[in-house]
Amino acid sequence: MRSASTEHPSSERPERPDAPTGTARNTPLTALDRVPWGDIQDSTGSAAAIPLLLNGIAAGDADTARSALDDLRKRICQFGFVVEQATAATVPFLWELAKLPQVTCRAQIIRLLKSIADARQWESTAAVYPKLLNHRENPVVWERAARQAVRARRGELGRLLADEDREIARATNELARSLGA
């Protein structure tokens, strides 16, 4: 029979070195755990894999980041114009990644944001088939929320337009035109 360790009685917590107070965390995507990914849907079903993909984009080498972004695109903006329930929740993280110089696929992220901003598939379908609006899970609402999430961060455009990387500046210019900025 094993006995409990007496090094730290259960009423005491071991001392842990904490980060110095007053310092900001520079770790990207710190708010990922605030989104209930397992409760929302992407094109494959549960959106629970989205944080892994976003982290792969943030921390991966060029091939890993590109692969993760391709998979993410299929999950949140399939075919470049069909958004999902998880799209709006993902957009703020895409904006965050687009601003990080260490991210290798920033221009592609900005193009994905443009695709989301331009998405009108569900609205177009509902115009012809209005019963779509009566479904419990209304994709028109998802689409509008996703577009609004992109627009909400359009203040970030100036910084990206000034980027020295011409591909990033060009993609940002296209996004700005889509947003009417």
mmCIF file with all atom_site columns, C-alpha atoms in Angstrom, residues 30-163:
data_model
loop_
_atom_site.group_PDB
_atom_site.id
_atom_site.type_symbol
_atom_site.label_atom_id
_atom_site.label_alt_id
_atom_site.label_comp_id
_atom_site.label_asym_id
_atom_site.label_entity_id
_atom_site.label_seq_id
_atom_site.pdbx_PDB_ins_code
_atom_site.Cartn_x
_atom_site.Cartn_y
_atom_site.Cartn_z
_atom_site.occupancy
_atom_site.B_iso_or_equiv
_atom_site.pdbx_formal_charge
_atom_site.auth_seq_id
_atom_site.auth_comp_id
_atom_site.auth_asym_id
_atom_site.auth_atom_id
_atom_site.pdbx_PDB_model_num
ATOM 1   C CA . THR A 1 30  ? -3.508  33.243 -25.596 1.00 0.00 ? 30  THR A CA 1
ATOM 2   C CA . ALA A 1 31  ? -7.304  33.596 -25.804 1.00 0.00 ? 31  ALA A CA 1
ATOM 3   C CA . LEU A 1 32  ? -7.873  30.305 -27.672 1.00 0.00 ? 32  LEU A CA 1
ATOM 4   C CA . ASP A 1 33  ? -9.113  28.575 -24.538 1.00 0.00 ? 33  ASP A CA 1
ATOM 5   C CA . ARG A 1 34  ? -11.898 31.159 -24.119 1.00 0.00 ? 34  ARG A CA 1
ATOM 6   C CA . VAL A 1 35  ? -13.762 29.770 -27.130 1.00 0.00 ? 35  VAL A CA 1
ATOM 7   C CA . PRO A 1 36  ? -15.885 26.624 -26.625 1.00 0.00 ? 36  PRO A CA 1
ATOM 8   C CA . TRP A 1 37  ? -14.505 24.981 -29.766 1.00 0.00 ? 37  TRP A CA 1
ATOM 9   C CA . GLY A 1 38  ? -16.014 21.586 -28.951 1.00 0.00 ? 38  GLY A CA 1
ATOM 10  C CA . ASP A 1 39  ? -19.495 23.128 -28.843 1.00 0.00 ? 39  ASP A CA 1
ATOM 11  C CA . ILE A 1 40  ? -19.382 24.749 -32.278 1.00 0.00 ? 40  ILE A CA 1
ATOM 12  C CA . GLN A 1 41  ? -19.166 23.272 -35.755 1.00 0.00 ? 41  GLN A CA 1
ATOM 13  C CA . ASP A 1 42  ? -16.838 23.565 -38.700 1.00 0.00 ? 42  ASP A CA 1
ATOM 14  C CA . SER A 1 43  ? -17.239 21.807 -42.057 1.00 0.00 ? 43  SER A CA 1
ATOM 15  C CA . THR A 1 44  ? -16.034 18.496 -40.578 1.00 0.00 ? 44  THR A CA 1
ATOM 16  C CA . GLY A 1 45  ? -18.235 18.500 -37.471 1.00 0.00 ? 45  GLY A CA 1
ATOM 17  C CA . SER A 1 46  ? -16.788 19.606 -34.129 1.00 0.00 ? 46  SER A CA 1
ATOM 18  C CA . ALA A 1 47  ? -14.454 22.590 -34.340 1.00 0.00 ? 47  ALA A CA 1
ATOM 19  C CA . ALA A 1 48  ? -12.259 21.167 -31.565 1.00 0.00 ? 48  ALA A CA 1
ATOM 20  C CA . ALA A 1 49  ? -9.252  20.848 -33.915 1.00 0.00 ? 49  ALA A CA 1
ATOM 21  C CA . ILE A 1 50  ? -9.162  24.549 -34.797 1.00 0.00 ? 50  ILE A CA 1
ATOM 22  C CA . PRO A 1 51  ? -6.869  25.573 -31.896 1.00 0.00 ? 51  PRO A CA 1
ATOM 23  C CA . LEU A 1 52  ? -4.318  22.957 -32.984 1.00 0.00 ? 52  LEU A CA 1
ATOM 24  C CA . LEU A 1 53  ? -4.414  24.284 -36.531 1.00 0.00 ? 53  LEU A CA 1
ATOM 25  C CA . LEU A 1 54  ? -4.054  27.891 -35.397 1.00 0.00 ? 54  LEU A CA 1
ATOM 26  C CA . ASN A 1 55  ? -1.097  26.932 -33.213 1.00 0.00 ? 55  ASN A CA 1
ATOM 27  C CA . GLY A 1 56  ? 0.417   25.060 -36.174 1.00 0.00 ? 56  GLY A CA 1
ATOM 28  C CA . ILE A 1 57  ? 0.177   28.244 -38.216 1.00 0.00 ? 57  ILE A CA 1
ATOM 29  C CA . ALA A 1 58  ? 1.672   30.317 -35.405 1.00 0.00 ? 58  ALA A CA 1
ATOM 30  C CA . ALA A 1 59  ? 4.582   28.095 -34.453 1.00 0.00 ? 59  ALA A CA 1
ATOM 31  C CA . GLY A 1 60  ? 5.159   25.836 -37.419 1.00 0.00 ? 60  GLY A CA 1
ATOM 32  C CA . ASP A 1 61  ? 7.808   25.949 -40.095 1.00 0.00 ? 61  ASP A CA 1
ATOM 33  C CA . ALA A 1 62  ? 6.652   27.115 -43.525 1.00 0.00 ? 62  ALA A CA 1
ATOM 34  C CA . ASP A 1 63  ? 5.387   23.690 -44.657 1.00 0.00 ? 63  ASP A CA 1
ATOM 35  C CA . THR A 1 64  ? 3.594   22.975 -41.375 1.00 0.00 ? 64  THR A CA 1
ATOM 36  C CA . ALA A 1 65  ? 2.021   26.434 -41.296 1.00 0.00 ? 65  ALA A CA 1
ATOM 37  C CA . ARG A 1 66  ? 0.857   26.208 -44.914 1.00 0.00 ? 66  ARG A CA 1
ATOM 38  C CA . SER A 1 67  ? -0.618  22.741 -44.343 1.00 0.00 ? 67  SER A CA 1
ATOM 39  C CA . ALA A 1 68  ? -2.393  23.878 -41.169 1.00 0.00 ? 68  ALA A CA 1
ATOM 40  C CA . LEU A 1 69  ? -3.779  26.935 -42.968 1.00 0.00 ? 69  LEU A CA 1
ATOM 41  C CA . ASP A 1 70  ? -5.032  24.795 -45.867 1.00 0.00 ? 70  ASP A CA 1
ATOM 42  C CA . ASP A 1 71  ? -6.820  22.492 -43.419 1.00 0.00 ? 71  ASP A CA 1
ATOM 43  C CA . LEU A 1 72  ? -8.230  25.456 -41.495 1.00 0.00 ? 72  LEU A CA 1
ATOM 44  C CA . ARG A 1 73  ? -9.485  27.047 -44.721 1.00 0.00 ? 73  ARG A CA 1
ATOM 45  C CA . LYS A 1 74  ? -11.374 23.859 -45.594 1.00 0.00 ? 74  LYS A CA 1
ATOM 46  C CA . ARG A 1 75  ? -12.950 23.866 -42.139 1.00 0.00 ? 75  ARG A CA 1
ATOM 47  C CA . ILE A 1 76  ? -14.047 27.515 -41.900 1.00 0.00 ? 76  ILE A CA 1
ATOM 48  C CA . CYS A 1 77  ? -14.328 28.823 -45.483 1.00 0.00 ? 77  CYS A CA 1
ATOM 49  C CA . GLN A 1 78  ? -14.771 25.802 -47.679 1.00 0.00 ? 78  GLN A CA 1
ATOM 50  C CA . PHE A 1 79  ? -14.243 26.382 -51.405 1.00 0.00 ? 79  PHE A CA 1
ATOM 51  C CA . GLY A 1 80  ? -13.315 29.969 -50.554 1.00 0.00 ? 80  GLY A CA 1
ATOM 52  C CA . PHE A 1 81  ? -16.922 31.089 -50.058 1.00 0.00 ? 81  PHE A CA 1
ATOM 53  C CA . VAL A 1 82  ? -18.847 28.755 -47.692 1.00 0.00 ? 82  VAL A CA 1
ATOM 54  C CA . VAL A 1 83  ? -18.422 29.799 -44.069 1.00 0.00 ? 83  VAL A CA 1
ATOM 55  C CA . GLU A 1 84  ? -19.301 27.710 -41.046 1.00 0.00 ? 84  GLU A CA 1
ATOM 56  C CA . GLN A 1 85  ? -20.462 28.268 -37.488 1.00 0.00 ? 85  GLN A CA 1
ATOM 57  C CA . ALA A 1 86  ? -16.844 28.364 -36.232 1.00 0.00 ? 86  ALA A CA 1
ATOM 58  C CA . THR A 1 87  ? -15.702 30.971 -38.754 1.00 0.00 ? 87  THR A CA 1
ATOM 59  C CA . ALA A 1 88  ? -16.568 34.098 -36.752 1.00 0.00 ? 88  ALA A CA 1
ATOM 60  C CA . ALA A 1 89  ? -14.838 32.707 -33.652 1.00 0.00 ? 89  ALA A CA 1
ATOM 61  C CA . THR A 1 90  ? -11.709 31.987 -35.702 1.00 0.00 ? 90  THR A CA 1
ATOM 62  C CA . VAL A 1 91  ? -11.413 35.397 -37.396 1.00 0.00 ? 91  VAL A CA 1
ATOM 63  C CA . PRO A 1 92  ? -9.841  37.332 -34.466 1.00 0.00 ? 92  PRO A CA 1
ATOM 64  C CA . PHE A 1 93  ? -7.076  34.723 -34.292 1.00 0.00 ? 93  PHE A CA 1
ATOM 65  C CA . LEU A 1 94  ? -6.466  35.046 -38.034 1.00 0.00 ? 94  LEU A CA 1
ATOM 66  C CA . TRP A 1 95  ? -6.052  38.792 -37.610 1.00 0.00 ? 95  TRP A CA 1
ATOM 67  C CA . GLU A 1 96  ? -3.618  38.164 -34.768 1.00 0.00 ? 96  GLU A CA 1
ATOM 68  C CA . LEU A 1 97  ? -1.577  35.733 -36.870 1.00 0.00 ? 97  LEU A CA 1
ATOM 69  C CA . ALA A 1 98  ? -1.540  38.092 -39.851 1.00 0.00 ? 98  ALA A CA 1
ATOM 70  C CA . LYS A 1 99  ? 0.282   40.677 -37.738 1.00 0.00 ? 99  LYS A CA 1
ATOM 71  C CA . LEU A 1 100 ? 3.003   38.357 -36.408 1.00 0.00 ? 100 LEU A CA 1
ATOM 72  C CA . PRO A 1 101 ? 6.220   38.674 -38.429 1.00 0.00 ? 101 PRO A CA 1
ATOM 73  C CA . GLN A 1 102 ? 7.313   35.115 -37.571 1.00 0.00 ? 102 GLN A CA 1
ATOM 74  C CA . VAL A 1 103 ? 4.216   33.613 -39.230 1.00 0.00 ? 103 VAL A CA 1
ATOM 75  C CA . THR A 1 104 ? 5.283   32.363 -42.649 1.00 0.00 ? 104 THR A CA 1
ATOM 76  C CA . CYS A 1 105 ? 1.910   32.442 -44.436 1.00 0.00 ? 105 CYS A CA 1
ATOM 77  C CA . ARG A 1 106 ? 0.643   35.908 -43.545 1.00 0.00 ? 106 ARG A CA 1
ATOM 78  C CA . ALA A 1 107 ? -0.419  36.869 -47.068 1.00 0.00 ? 107 ALA A CA 1
ATOM 79  C CA . GLN A 1 108 ? -2.459  33.660 -47.359 1.00 0.00 ? 108 GLN A CA 1
ATOM 80  C CA . ILE A 1 109 ? -4.128  34.436 -44.014 1.00 0.00 ? 109 ILE A CA 1
ATOM 81  C CA . ILE A 1 110 ? -5.071  37.890 -45.279 1.00 0.00 ? 110 ILE A CA 1
ATOM 82  C CA . ARG A 1 111 ? -6.511  36.320 -48.449 1.00 0.00 ? 111 ARG A CA 1
ATOM 83  C CA . LEU A 1 112 ? -8.562  33.965 -46.277 1.00 0.00 ? 112 LEU A CA 1
ATOM 84  C CA . LEU A 1 113 ? -9.885  36.980 -44.349 1.00 0.00 ? 113 LEU A CA 1
ATOM 85  C CA . LYS A 1 114 ? -10.864 38.534 -47.702 1.00 0.00 ? 114 LYS A CA 1
ATOM 86  C CA . SER A 1 115 ? -12.687 35.340 -48.730 1.00 0.00 ? 115 SER A CA 1
ATOM 87  C CA . ILE A 1 116 ? -14.605 35.423 -45.452 1.00 0.00 ? 116 ILE A CA 1
ATOM 88  C CA . ALA A 1 117 ? -15.409 39.128 -45.899 1.00 0.00 ? 117 ALA A CA 1
ATOM 89  C CA . ASP A 1 118 ? -16.719 38.422 -49.405 1.00 0.00 ? 118 ASP A CA 1
ATOM 90  C CA . ALA A 1 119 ? -18.748 35.315 -48.465 1.00 0.00 ? 119 ALA A CA 1
ATOM 91  C CA . ARG A 1 120 ? -22.381 35.549 -49.543 1.00 0.00 ? 120 ARG A CA 1
ATOM 92  C CA . GLN A 1 121 ? -23.145 31.897 -50.362 1.00 0.00 ? 121 GLN A CA 1
ATOM 93  C CA . TRP A 1 122 ? -25.709 31.326 -47.618 1.00 0.00 ? 122 TRP A CA 1
ATOM 94  C CA . GLU A 1 123 ? -27.413 34.687 -48.168 1.00 0.00 ? 123 GLU A CA 1
ATOM 95  C CA . SER A 1 124 ? -27.638 34.009 -51.899 1.00 0.00 ? 124 SER A CA 1
ATOM 96  C CA . THR A 1 125 ? -29.101 30.574 -51.256 1.00 0.00 ? 125 THR A CA 1
ATOM 97  C CA . ALA A 1 126 ? -31.610 31.957 -48.740 1.00 0.00 ? 126 ALA A CA 1
ATOM 98  C CA . ALA A 1 127 ? -32.753 34.552 -51.287 1.00 0.00 ? 127 ALA A CA 1
ATOM 99  C CA . VAL A 1 128 ? -33.857 31.691 -53.551 1.00 0.00 ? 128 VAL A CA 1
ATOM 100 C CA . TYR A 1 129 ? -34.780 29.230 -50.812 1.00 0.00 ? 129 TYR A CA 1
ATOM 101 C CA . PRO A 1 130 ? -36.113 31.296 -47.855 1.00 0.00 ? 130 PRO A CA 1
ATOM 102 C CA . LYS A 1 131 ? -36.918 28.180 -45.815 1.00 0.00 ? 131 LYS A CA 1
ATOM 103 C CA . LEU A 1 132 ? -33.198 28.031 -45.089 1.00 0.00 ? 132 LEU A CA 1
ATOM 104 C CA . LEU A 1 133 ? -33.768 30.896 -42.651 1.00 0.00 ? 133 LEU A CA 1
ATOM 105 C CA . ASN A 1 134 ? -36.125 28.705 -40.608 1.00 0.00 ? 134 ASN A CA 1
ATOM 106 C CA . HIS A 1 135 ? -33.509 26.080 -39.771 1.00 0.00 ? 135 HIS A CA 1
ATOM 107 C CA . ARG A 1 136 ? -32.471 25.817 -36.146 1.00 0.00 ? 136 ARG A CA 1
ATOM 108 C CA . GLU A 1 137 ? -28.849 26.310 -37.169 1.00 0.00 ? 137 GLU A CA 1
ATOM 109 C CA . ASN A 1 138 ? -29.053 29.291 -39.477 1.00 0.00 ? 138 ASN A CA 1
ATOM 110 C CA . PRO A 1 139 ? -25.976 29.531 -41.743 1.00 0.00 ? 139 PRO A CA 1
ATOM 111 C CA . VAL A 1 140 ? -26.980 33.017 -42.895 1.00 0.00 ? 140 VAL A CA 1
ATOM 112 C CA . VAL A 1 141 ? -26.404 34.192 -39.323 1.00 0.00 ? 141 VAL A CA 1
ATOM 113 C CA . TRP A 1 142 ? -22.987 32.472 -39.315 1.00 0.00 ? 142 TRP A CA 1
ATOM 114 C CA . GLU A 1 143 ? -22.055 34.184 -42.561 1.00 0.00 ? 143 GLU A CA 1
ATOM 115 C CA . ARG A 1 144 ? -23.056 37.627 -41.335 1.00 0.00 ? 144 ARG A CA 1
ATOM 116 C CA . ALA A 1 145 ? -21.233 37.110 -38.029 1.00 0.00 ? 145 ALA A CA 1
ATOM 117 C CA . ALA A 1 146 ? -18.098 36.028 -39.878 1.00 0.00 ? 146 ALA A CA 1
ATOM 118 C CA . ARG A 1 147 ? -18.157 39.078 -42.144 1.00 0.00 ? 147 ARG A CA 1
ATOM 119 C CA . GLN A 1 148 ? -18.741 41.324 -39.141 1.00 0.00 ? 148 GLN A CA 1
ATOM 120 C CA . ALA A 1 149 ? -15.807 39.717 -37.321 1.00 0.00 ? 149 ALA A CA 1
ATOM 121 C CA . VAL A 1 150 ? -13.537 40.619 -40.248 1.00 0.00 ? 150 VAL A CA 1
ATOM 122 C CA . ARG A 1 151 ? -14.891 44.184 -40.395 1.00 0.00 ? 151 ARG A CA 1
ATOM 123 C CA . ALA A 1 152 ? -14.527 44.644 -36.639 1.00 0.00 ? 152 ALA A CA 1
ATOM 124 C CA . ARG A 1 153 ? -10.735 44.496 -36.935 1.00 0.00 ? 153 ARG A CA 1
ATOM 125 C CA . ARG A 1 154 ? -10.312 46.642 -40.052 1.00 0.00 ? 154 ARG A CA 1
ATOM 126 C CA . GLY A 1 155 ? -8.338  49.086 -37.918 1.00 0.00 ? 155 GLY A CA 1
ATOM 127 C CA . GLU A 1 156 ? -5.440  46.615 -38.343 1.00 0.00 ? 156 GLU A CA 1
ATOM 128 C CA . LEU A 1 157 ? -5.268  47.310 -42.084 1.00 0.00 ? 157 LEU A CA 1
ATOM 129 C CA . GLY A 1 158 ? -2.957  50.341 -41.850 1.00 0.00 ? 158 GLY A CA 1
ATOM 130 C CA . ARG A 1 159 ? -0.196  48.397 -40.154 1.00 0.00 ? 159 ARG A CA 1
ATOM 131 C CA . LEU A 1 160 ? -0.458  45.556 -42.664 1.00 0.00 ? 160 LEU A CA 1
ATOM 132 C CA . LEU A 1 161 ? -0.601  47.923 -45.657 1.00 0.00 ? 161 LEU A CA 1
ATOM 133 C CA . ALA A 1 162 ? 2.691   49.429 -44.484 1.00 0.00 ? 162 ALA A CA 1
ATOM 134 C CA . ASP A 1 163 ? 4.379   46.021 -44.294 1.00 0.00 ? 163 ASP A CA 1
#
